[in-house]
Tab-separated table of C-alpha atoms in Angstrom:
chain	number	residue	atom	x	y	z
G	99	MET	CA	99.241	18.582	-52.421
G	100	ARG	CA	100.423	20.941	-49.779
G	101	LYS	CA	97.347	23.095	-50.293
G	102	LEU	CA	95.062	20.103	-49.743
G	103	LEU	CA	96.854	19.161	-46.567
G	104	LEU	CA	96.669	22.745	-45.375
G	105	ILE	CA	92.928	22.940	-46.029
G	106	PHE	CA	92.350	19.638	-44.304
G	107	PHE	CA	94.325	20.794	-41.298
G	108	ILE	CA	92.373	24.034	-41.096
G	109	LEU	CA	89.041	22.182	-41.297
G	110	CYS	CA	90.024	19.781	-38.520
G	111	PHE	CA	90.960	22.672	-36.297
G	112	VAL	CA	87.925	24.863	-36.957
G	113	GLN	CA	85.109	22.214	-36.831
G	114	PRO	CA	85.324	21.296	-33.081
G	115	ASN	CA	85.353	24.970	-32.170
G	116	CYS	CA	82.240	25.676	-34.244
G	117	PHE	CA	80.331	22.767	-32.801
G	118	GLY	CA	81.458	23.719	-29.329
G	119	ALA	CA	80.311	27.287	-29.801
G	120	PHE	CA	76.964	26.173	-31.241
G	121	PHE	CA	76.174	23.785	-28.342
G	122	LYS	CA	77.690	25.980	-25.667
G	123	LYS	CA	75.463	26.378	-22.625
G	124	ASP	CA	74.292	29.836	-21.654
G	125	ASN	CA	74.575	29.010	-17.951
G	126	PRO	CA	77.024	26.258	-17.002
G	127	ASN	CA	75.488	25.932	-13.479
G	128	ILE	CA	72.006	24.776	-14.734
G	129	ASP	CA	71.374	21.052	-15.104
G	130	THR	CA	69.131	20.580	-18.135
G	131	SER	CA	68.609	16.874	-17.407
G	132	GLN	CA	65.831	17.749	-14.891
G	133	GLY	CA	63.390	19.026	-17.535
G	134	TYR	CA	62.234	22.588	-18.125
G	135	VAL	CA	64.089	24.999	-15.828
G	136	GLY	CA	62.776	28.295	-17.140
G	137	LYS	CA	60.516	30.770	-15.278
G	138	LEU	CA	56.741	30.130	-15.525
G	139	PRO	CA	54.223	32.992	-15.573
G	140	ASP	CA	51.995	33.546	-12.516
G	141	LEU	CA	48.590	32.442	-13.811
G	142	THR	CA	46.784	33.532	-10.638
G	143	THR	CA	47.485	37.163	-11.354
G	144	GLU	CA	47.038	37.097	-15.094
G	145	HIS	CA	43.899	34.944	-15.210
G	146	LYS	CA	41.121	35.386	-12.636
G	147	PRO	CA	38.392	32.689	-12.379
G	148	SER	CA	34.943	33.830	-13.403
G	149	GLU	CA	32.521	34.296	-10.509
G	150	PRO	CA	29.265	32.233	-10.594
G	151	ILE	CA	26.156	34.156	-11.508
G	152	VAL	CA	23.556	34.027	-8.754
G	153	SER	CA	19.984	34.384	-9.977
G	154	PRO	CA	17.641	36.402	-7.780
G	155	PRO	CA	14.917	34.311	-6.013
G	156	ILE	CA	11.614	34.083	-7.817
G	157	PHE	CA	9.612	34.170	-4.588
G	158	ASP	CA	10.021	36.364	-1.582
G	159	LYS	CA	11.543	34.880	1.531
G	160	ALA	CA	9.092	33.048	3.729
G	161	GLN	CA	8.046	34.807	6.864
G	162	ASP	CA	9.787	33.654	10.014
G	163	PHE	CA	7.315	31.547	12.026
G	164	ASN	CA	9.632	30.736	14.898
G	165	SER	CA	7.693	33.121	17.068
G	166	ALA	CA	4.981	31.354	19.045
G	167	ASN	CA	2.805	34.462	18.820
G	168	LYS	CA	2.514	34.067	15.040
G	169	ILE	CA	1.231	30.439	15.132
G	170	LYS	CA	-2.503	30.053	15.545
G	171	PRO	CA	-3.503	27.333	18.045
G	172	THR	CA	-5.448	24.292	16.815
G	173	PRO	CA	-9.179	24.905	17.401
G	174	THR	CA	-9.760	21.660	19.276
G	175	ASP	CA	-12.657	23.276	21.125
G	176	ASP	CA	-14.479	23.868	17.835
G	177	PRO	CA	-16.905	20.956	17.167
G	178	VAL	CA	-16.807	21.618	13.422
G	179	PHE	CA	-13.052	21.138	13.364
G	180	VAL	CA	-13.179	18.057	15.570
G	181	ASN	CA	-16.040	16.293	13.759
G	182	ILE	CA	-15.258	17.258	10.154
G	183	ILE	CA	-11.578	18.140	9.884
G	184	LEU	CA	-10.218	15.508	12.227
G	185	LYS	CA	-12.850	12.955	11.135
G	186	LYS	CA	-12.676	10.791	14.213
G	187	ASP	CA	-13.171	7.079	13.624
G	188	LYS	CA	-16.433	6.386	15.402
G	189	THR	CA	-16.671	2.755	14.319
G	190	SER	CA	-15.701	-0.030	16.646
G	191	GLU	CA	-14.272	-3.444	15.866
G	192	PHE	CA	-17.590	-5.065	16.734
G	193	TYR	CA	-19.423	-2.738	14.363
G	194	ASN	CA	-17.069	-3.641	11.514
G	195	ASP	CA	-17.446	-7.353	12.253
G	196	ILE	CA	-21.232	-7.432	12.182
G	197	GLN	CA	-21.430	-5.306	9.040
G	198	GLU	CA	-19.791	-8.184	7.156
G	199	PHE	CA	-22.855	-10.323	7.878
G	200	ILE	CA	-25.070	-8.072	5.769
G	201	ASP	CA	-23.541	-9.366	2.536
G	202	MET	CA	-23.808	-12.997	3.693
G	203	LEU	CA	-27.475	-12.593	4.581
G	204	GLU	CA	-28.295	-10.804	1.345
G	205	LYS	CA	-26.803	-13.677	-0.653
G	206	ILE	CA	-28.981	-16.197	1.218
G	207	GLU	CA	-31.996	-13.978	0.602
G	208	ASP	CA	-31.175	-13.903	-3.128
G	209	SER	CA	-30.790	-17.663	-3.095
G	210	ILE	CA	-34.329	-18.059	-1.711
G	211	GLU	CA	-35.847	-15.598	-4.170
G	212	ASN	CA	-34.047	-17.178	-7.138
G	213	GLU	CA	-34.956	-20.706	-5.972
G	214	GLU	CA	-31.364	-21.886	-6.154
G	215	SER	CA	-30.506	-25.544	-5.750
G	216	VAL	CA	-30.314	-27.234	-2.362
G	217	GLN	CA	-26.545	-27.509	-2.665
G	218	ARG	CA	-26.065	-23.827	-3.538
G	219	PHE	CA	-28.319	-22.759	-0.695
G	220	ALA	CA	-26.502	-25.072	1.739
G	221	SER	CA	-23.093	-23.636	0.801
G	222	ARG	CA	-24.247	-20.069	1.510
G	223	VAL	CA	-25.759	-21.106	4.846
G	224	TYR	CA	-22.596	-22.982	5.803
G	225	TYR	CA	-20.505	-19.865	5.216
G	226	LEU	CA	-22.885	-17.881	7.425
G	227	ASN	CA	-22.682	-20.519	10.179
G	228	ILE	CA	-18.891	-20.678	10.387
G	229	ASN	CA	-18.670	-16.877	10.572
G	230	THR	CA	-21.309	-16.832	13.283
G	231	GLU	CA	-19.335	-19.379	15.298
G	232	TYR	CA	-16.252	-17.188	14.993
G	233	LEU	CA	-18.255	-14.160	16.151
G	234	GLN	CA	-19.518	-16.079	19.200
G	235	GLU	CA	-16.032	-17.206	20.191
G	236	LYS	CA	-14.610	-13.702	19.739
G	237	TYR	CA	-17.194	-11.891	21.870
G	238	GLN	CA	-18.258	-14.502	24.392
G	239	ASN	CA	-18.154	-13.173	27.973
G	240	LYS	CA	-17.831	-9.632	26.580
G	241	PRO	CA	-20.373	-6.793	26.685
G	242	GLU	CA	-20.953	-7.118	22.922
G	243	SER	CA	-22.552	-10.526	23.464
G	244	ASN	CA	-25.537	-8.773	25.040
G	245	TYR	CA	-26.203	-6.529	22.058
G	246	SER	CA	-29.396	-7.151	20.080
G	247	ALA	CA	-27.439	-7.267	16.802
G	248	PHE	CA	-25.219	-10.033	18.172
G	249	LYS	CA	-28.202	-12.091	19.363
G	250	GLN	CA	-30.097	-11.583	16.110
G	251	ILE	CA	-27.164	-12.859	14.029
G	252	ILE	CA	-27.006	-16.036	16.093
G	253	LYS	CA	-30.780	-16.471	15.842
G	254	VAL	CA	-30.965	-16.113	12.057
G	255	SER	CA	-27.866	-18.282	11.600
G	256	ASN	CA	-29.463	-21.143	13.563
G	257	LYS	CA	-32.699	-20.702	11.642
G	258	ALA	CA	-30.850	-20.873	8.307
G	259	LYS	CA	-29.014	-24.007	9.438
G	260	ASP	CA	-32.291	-25.725	10.358
G	261	VAL	CA	-33.882	-24.884	7.017
G	262	SER	CA	-30.797	-26.042	5.126
G	263	LYS	CA	-30.875	-29.385	6.979
G	264	LEU	CA	-34.594	-29.729	6.289
G	265	ARG	CA	-34.075	-29.244	2.558
G	266	ALA	CA	-31.178	-31.706	2.491
G	267	ASP	CA	-33.187	-34.333	4.372
G	268	ALA	CA	-36.178	-33.798	2.089
G	269	GLU	CA	-34.020	-34.504	-0.930
G	270	LYS	CA	-32.791	-37.676	0.740
G	271	TYR	CA	-36.062	-39.101	2.132
G	272	LYS	CA	-38.857	-37.746	-0.038
G	273	LYS	CA	-38.839	-40.822	-2.243
G	274	TYR	CA	-39.454	-43.133	0.716
G	275	LEU	CA	-41.897	-41.175	2.905
G	276	ALA	CA	-45.601	-41.088	2.363
G	277	TYR	CA	-47.387	-37.864	3.041
G	278	THR	CA	-48.289	-38.804	6.580
G	279	ASP	CA	-47.666	-36.677	9.649
G	280	THR	CA	-43.957	-37.477	9.350
G	281	GLY	CA	-43.707	-37.090	5.609
G	282	ALA	CA	-45.511	-33.759	5.628
G	283	GLU	CA	-42.476	-32.175	7.267
G	284	TYR	CA	-40.538	-32.693	4.052
G	285	SER	CA	-43.304	-31.625	1.730
G	286	LYS	CA	-42.704	-28.854	-0.742
G	287	ASN	CA	-45.333	-26.639	0.869
G	288	ASN	CA	-43.737	-26.939	4.297
G	289	ILE	CA	-40.266	-26.256	2.946
G	290	ASN	CA	-41.514	-23.214	1.082
G	291	MET	CA	-43.117	-21.935	4.286
G	292	GLU	CA	-39.861	-22.382	6.184
G	293	LEU	CA	-37.954	-20.564	3.439
G	294	PHE	CA	-40.468	-17.727	3.578
G	295	ASN	CA	-40.099	-17.401	7.350
G	296	LEU	CA	-36.307	-17.474	7.014
G	297	LYS	CA	-36.424	-14.729	4.411
G	298	ASN	CA	-38.440	-12.513	6.749
G	299	SER	CA	-35.999	-13.179	9.563
G	300	ILE	CA	-33.087	-12.269	7.292
G	301	GLU	CA	-34.748	-8.982	6.320
G	302	ARG	CA	-35.259	-8.044	9.983
G	303	THR	CA	-31.655	-8.907	10.802
G	304	ILE	CA	-30.276	-6.834	7.910
G	305	SER	CA	-32.377	-3.881	9.041
G	306	ILE	CA	-30.990	-4.188	12.578
G	307	LEU	CA	-27.403	-4.433	11.410
G	308	LYS	CA	-27.727	-1.420	9.123
G	309	ASN	CA	-29.030	0.706	11.994
G	310	VAL	CA	-26.297	-0.162	14.464
G	311	GLN	CA	-24.561	3.031	15.614
């Protein structure tokens, strides 16, 4: 019994000292509650960043053209350069406007040759007339109104309007008019003659418009 008590006493005395020695701090002045407090290695000296590899240029450096002596002047005095390279726009607004009438006149000419109906012919003539009116309003009291192309467009437009009205009236009155002096105006032969004359006038006008400079 005494031996057991003695052993127990010895164990109680030795155990705190062992635990204390095991958990004893190496440096009592360091507070370990703030995380790692050891010494870190200097990475800047031990590890150097790799330098980027610069590839040599494929092409040689361009020559410096800042010098005015190295720049050739534009050959504006050369007619080849001016007329071909620069390609000056020699067309005027009036020229562009009258060129649009060529297609209108050609369609009326096709209508006559193909003997289209009165209604189809009238619609083509009407389109020509309204464009002619616009042309007159745009260039009235301007030098362009004295040009032969301008006058010819107005002339052929009025002629086409007269023939279109004649054909429309013939369709309306031919059943009631005898072939007297009045009725002959609406006869088929007379209408065909008027269409023929209009076609010739259209051809002359197209030729004039195509030769406008």
